[in-house]
PDB file of C-alpha atoms and ligand atoms in Angstrom:
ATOM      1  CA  UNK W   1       0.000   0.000   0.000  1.00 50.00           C
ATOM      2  CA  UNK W   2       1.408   3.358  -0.653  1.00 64.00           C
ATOM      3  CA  UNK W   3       1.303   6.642   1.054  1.00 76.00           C
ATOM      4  CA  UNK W   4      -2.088   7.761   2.925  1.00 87.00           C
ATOM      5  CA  UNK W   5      -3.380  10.594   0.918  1.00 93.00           C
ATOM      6  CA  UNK W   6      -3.459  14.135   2.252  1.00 94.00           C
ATOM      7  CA  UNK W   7      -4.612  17.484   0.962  1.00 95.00           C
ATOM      8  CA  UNK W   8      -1.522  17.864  -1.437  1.00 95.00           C
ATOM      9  CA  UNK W   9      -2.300  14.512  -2.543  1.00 95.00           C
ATOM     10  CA  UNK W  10      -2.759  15.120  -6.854  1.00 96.00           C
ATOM     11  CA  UNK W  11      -6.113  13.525  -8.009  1.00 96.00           C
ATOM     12  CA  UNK W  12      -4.028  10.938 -10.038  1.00 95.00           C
ATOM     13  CA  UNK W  13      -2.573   9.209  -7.048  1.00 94.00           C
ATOM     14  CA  UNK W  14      -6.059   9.649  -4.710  1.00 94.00           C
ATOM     15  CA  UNK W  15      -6.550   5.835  -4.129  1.00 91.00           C
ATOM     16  CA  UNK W  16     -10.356   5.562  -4.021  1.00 91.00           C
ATOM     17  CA  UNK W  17     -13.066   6.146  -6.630  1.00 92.00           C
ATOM     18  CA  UNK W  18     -14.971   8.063  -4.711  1.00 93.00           C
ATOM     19  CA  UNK W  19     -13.929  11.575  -2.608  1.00 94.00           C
ATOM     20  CA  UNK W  20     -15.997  11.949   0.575  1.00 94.00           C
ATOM     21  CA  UNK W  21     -16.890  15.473   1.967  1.00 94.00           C
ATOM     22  CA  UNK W  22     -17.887  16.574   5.192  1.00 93.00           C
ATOM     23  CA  UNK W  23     -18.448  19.311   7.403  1.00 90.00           C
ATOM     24  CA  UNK W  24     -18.186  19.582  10.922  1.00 87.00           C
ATOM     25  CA  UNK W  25     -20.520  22.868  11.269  1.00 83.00           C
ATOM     26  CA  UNK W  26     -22.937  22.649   8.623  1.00 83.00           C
ATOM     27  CA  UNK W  27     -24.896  19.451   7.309  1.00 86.00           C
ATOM     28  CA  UNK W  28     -23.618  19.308   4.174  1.00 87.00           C
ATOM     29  CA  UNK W  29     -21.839  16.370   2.366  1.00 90.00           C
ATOM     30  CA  UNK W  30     -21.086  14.804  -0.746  1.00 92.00           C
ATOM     31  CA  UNK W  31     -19.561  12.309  -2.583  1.00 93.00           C
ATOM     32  CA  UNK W  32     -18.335  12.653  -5.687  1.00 92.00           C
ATOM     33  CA  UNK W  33     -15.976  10.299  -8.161  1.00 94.00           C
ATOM     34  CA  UNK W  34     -12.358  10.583  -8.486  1.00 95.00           C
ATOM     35  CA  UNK W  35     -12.901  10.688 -12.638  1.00 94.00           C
ATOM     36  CA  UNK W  36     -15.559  13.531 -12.548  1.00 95.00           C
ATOM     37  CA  UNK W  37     -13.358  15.287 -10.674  1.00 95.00           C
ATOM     38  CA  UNK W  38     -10.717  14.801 -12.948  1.00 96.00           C
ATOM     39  CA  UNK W  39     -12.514  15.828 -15.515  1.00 95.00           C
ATOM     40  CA  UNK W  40     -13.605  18.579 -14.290  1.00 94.00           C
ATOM     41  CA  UNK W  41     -10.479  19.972 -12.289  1.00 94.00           C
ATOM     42  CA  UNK W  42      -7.543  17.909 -14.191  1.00 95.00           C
ATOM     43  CA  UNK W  43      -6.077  15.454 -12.753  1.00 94.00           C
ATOM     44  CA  UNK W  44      -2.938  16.914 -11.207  1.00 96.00           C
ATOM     45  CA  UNK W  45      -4.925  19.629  -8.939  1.00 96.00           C
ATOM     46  CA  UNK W  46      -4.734  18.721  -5.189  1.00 96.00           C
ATOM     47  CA  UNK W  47      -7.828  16.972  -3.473  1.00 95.00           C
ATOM     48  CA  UNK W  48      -7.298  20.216  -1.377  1.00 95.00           C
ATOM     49  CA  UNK W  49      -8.554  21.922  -4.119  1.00 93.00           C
ATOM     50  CA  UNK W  50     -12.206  19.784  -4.483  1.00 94.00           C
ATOM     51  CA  UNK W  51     -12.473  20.896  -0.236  1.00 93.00           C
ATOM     52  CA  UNK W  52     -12.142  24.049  -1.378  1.00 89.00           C
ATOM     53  CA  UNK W  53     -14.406  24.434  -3.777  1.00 89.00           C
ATOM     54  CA  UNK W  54     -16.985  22.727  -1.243  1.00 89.00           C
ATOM     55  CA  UNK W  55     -16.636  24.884   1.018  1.00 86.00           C
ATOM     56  CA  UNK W  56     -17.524  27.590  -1.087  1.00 83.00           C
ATOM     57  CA  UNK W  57     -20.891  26.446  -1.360  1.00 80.00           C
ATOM     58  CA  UNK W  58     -21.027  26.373   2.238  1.00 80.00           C
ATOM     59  CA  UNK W  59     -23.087  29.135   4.209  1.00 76.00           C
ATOM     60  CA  UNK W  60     -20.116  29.316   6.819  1.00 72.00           C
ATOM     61  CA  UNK W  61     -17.489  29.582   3.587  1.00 72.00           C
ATOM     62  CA  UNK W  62     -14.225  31.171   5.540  1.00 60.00           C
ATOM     63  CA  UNK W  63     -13.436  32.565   1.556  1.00 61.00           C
ATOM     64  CA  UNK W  64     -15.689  34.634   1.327  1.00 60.00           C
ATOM     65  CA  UNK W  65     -14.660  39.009   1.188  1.00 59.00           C
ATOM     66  CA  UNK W  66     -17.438  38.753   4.105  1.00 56.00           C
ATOM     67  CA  UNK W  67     -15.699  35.896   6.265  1.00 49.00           C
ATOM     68  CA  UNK W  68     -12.706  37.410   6.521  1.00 53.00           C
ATOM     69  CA  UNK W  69     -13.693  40.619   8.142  1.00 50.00           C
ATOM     70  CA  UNK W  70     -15.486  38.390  10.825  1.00 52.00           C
ATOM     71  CA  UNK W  71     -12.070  37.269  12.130  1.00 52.00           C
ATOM     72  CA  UNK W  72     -14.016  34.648  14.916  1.00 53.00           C
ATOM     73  CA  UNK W  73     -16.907  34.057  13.079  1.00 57.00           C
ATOM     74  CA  UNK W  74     -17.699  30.123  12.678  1.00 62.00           C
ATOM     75  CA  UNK W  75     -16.286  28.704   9.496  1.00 73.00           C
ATOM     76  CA  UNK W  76     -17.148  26.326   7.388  1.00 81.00           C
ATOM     77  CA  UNK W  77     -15.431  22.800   9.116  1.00 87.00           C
ATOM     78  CA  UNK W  78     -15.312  21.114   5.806  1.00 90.00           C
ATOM     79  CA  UNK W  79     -12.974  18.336   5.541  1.00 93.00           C
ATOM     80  CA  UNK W  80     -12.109  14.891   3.491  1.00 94.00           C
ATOM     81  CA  UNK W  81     -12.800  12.095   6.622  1.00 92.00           C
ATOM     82  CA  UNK W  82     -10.885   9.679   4.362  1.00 92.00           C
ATOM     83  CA  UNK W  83      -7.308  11.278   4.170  1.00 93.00           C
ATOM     84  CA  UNK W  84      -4.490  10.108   6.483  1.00 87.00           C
ATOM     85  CA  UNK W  85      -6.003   6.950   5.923  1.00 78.00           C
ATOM     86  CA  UNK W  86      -4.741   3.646   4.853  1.00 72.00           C
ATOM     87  CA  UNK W  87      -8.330   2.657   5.035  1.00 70.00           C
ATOM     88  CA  UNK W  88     -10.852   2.793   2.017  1.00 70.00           C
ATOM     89  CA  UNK W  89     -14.192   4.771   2.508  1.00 71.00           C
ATOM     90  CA  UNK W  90     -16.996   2.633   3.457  1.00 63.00           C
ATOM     91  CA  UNK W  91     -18.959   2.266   0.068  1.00 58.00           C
ATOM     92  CA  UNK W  92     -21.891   0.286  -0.816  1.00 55.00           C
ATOM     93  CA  UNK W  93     -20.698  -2.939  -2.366  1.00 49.00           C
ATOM     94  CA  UNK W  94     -22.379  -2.435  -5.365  1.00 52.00           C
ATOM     95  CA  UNK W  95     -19.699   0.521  -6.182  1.00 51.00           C
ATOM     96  CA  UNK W  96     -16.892  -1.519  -4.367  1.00 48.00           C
ATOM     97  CA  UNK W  97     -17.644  -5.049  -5.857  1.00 50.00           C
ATOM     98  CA  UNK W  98     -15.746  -7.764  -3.616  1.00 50.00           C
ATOM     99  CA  UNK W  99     -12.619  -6.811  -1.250  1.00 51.00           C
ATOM    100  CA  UNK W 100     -10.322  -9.211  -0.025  1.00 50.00           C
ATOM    101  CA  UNK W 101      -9.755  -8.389   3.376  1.00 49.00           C
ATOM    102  CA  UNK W 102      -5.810  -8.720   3.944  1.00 54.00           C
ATOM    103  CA  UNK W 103      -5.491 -10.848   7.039  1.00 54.00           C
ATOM    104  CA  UNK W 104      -9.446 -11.217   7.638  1.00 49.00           C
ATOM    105  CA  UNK W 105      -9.131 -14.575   8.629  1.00 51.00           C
ATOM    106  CA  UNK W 106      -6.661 -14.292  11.341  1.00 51.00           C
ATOM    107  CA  UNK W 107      -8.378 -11.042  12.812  1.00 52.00           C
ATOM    108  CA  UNK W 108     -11.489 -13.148  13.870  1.00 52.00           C
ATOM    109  CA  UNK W 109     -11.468 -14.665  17.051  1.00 55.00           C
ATOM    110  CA  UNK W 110     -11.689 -18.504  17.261  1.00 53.00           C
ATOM    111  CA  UNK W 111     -14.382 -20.242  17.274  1.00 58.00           C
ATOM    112  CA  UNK W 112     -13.017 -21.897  19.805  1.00 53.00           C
ATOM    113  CA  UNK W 113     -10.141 -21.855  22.465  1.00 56.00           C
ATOM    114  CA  UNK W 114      -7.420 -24.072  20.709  1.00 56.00           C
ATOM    115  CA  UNK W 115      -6.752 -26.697  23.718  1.00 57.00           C
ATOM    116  CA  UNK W 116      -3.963 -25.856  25.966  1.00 58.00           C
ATOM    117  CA  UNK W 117      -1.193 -27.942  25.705  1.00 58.00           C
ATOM    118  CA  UNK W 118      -0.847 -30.584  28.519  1.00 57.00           C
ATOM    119  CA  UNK W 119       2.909 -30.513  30.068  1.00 63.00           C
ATOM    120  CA  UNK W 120       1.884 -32.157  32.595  1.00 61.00           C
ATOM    121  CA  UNK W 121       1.221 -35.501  33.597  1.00 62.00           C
ATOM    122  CA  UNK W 122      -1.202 -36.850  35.120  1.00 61.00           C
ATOM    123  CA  UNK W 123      -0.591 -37.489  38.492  1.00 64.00           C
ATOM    124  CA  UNK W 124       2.627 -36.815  37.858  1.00 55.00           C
ATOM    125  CA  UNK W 125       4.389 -36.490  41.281  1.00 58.00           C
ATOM    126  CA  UNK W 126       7.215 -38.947  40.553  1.00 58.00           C
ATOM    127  CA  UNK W 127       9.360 -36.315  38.758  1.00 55.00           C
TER     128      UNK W 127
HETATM  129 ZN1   ZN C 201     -19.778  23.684   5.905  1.00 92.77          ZN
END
């Protein structure tokens, strides 16, 4: 697995097919495919860039000529929850088809507890 992305991260080397978008402040949210975005951006632009122009749309956008007069005003708390992530977005599994877990089976507890291994003997006081 390579690098987590981050908000520098290009659009060509996001890992996932989908961006997620969130805001902490207003209830806003979207998700939109890496290839729109690409097509619509190019596909060298930063993913910071796609937060950015969310939170534009946003009725707490910090960007605004208005926002930044009102120094402590609330902003918009946009963010991507899937960056600094080595985990993919939850998707439905129609848009995911099937993912081999790495390591699934091992994760899962057992069934049941192996038997412990018997050092000693039974009555076994003549050592
Ligand atoms: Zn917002």
């Amino acid at each position: 697995m390579s690098e987590p992305p981050d908000l520098g991260t290009p659009l060509v080397r996001y890992p996932w097919v989908v961006v997620r978008l969130r805001c902490h402040v207003c209830p806003r949210h979207a998700e939109v495919r890496l290839a729109a975005l690409a097509a619509r951006y190019g596909h060298r632009v930063p993913i910071s860039m796609v937060l950015h122009s969310f939170m534009v749309a946003c009725p707490w956008n910090p960007h605004t000529e208005l926002r930044k007069l009102q120094k402590y005003s609330m902003r918009c708390g946009a963010y991507i929850p899937d960056l600094n992530s080595g985990r993919p977005p939850d998707l439905p599994p129609s848009m995911t088809g099937l993912t081999l877990i790495e390591g699934g089976k091992d994760d899962m507890l057992p069934a049941e507890r192996a038997p412990l291994e018997r050092r000693r003997r039974i009555g076994g006081e003549d050592e």
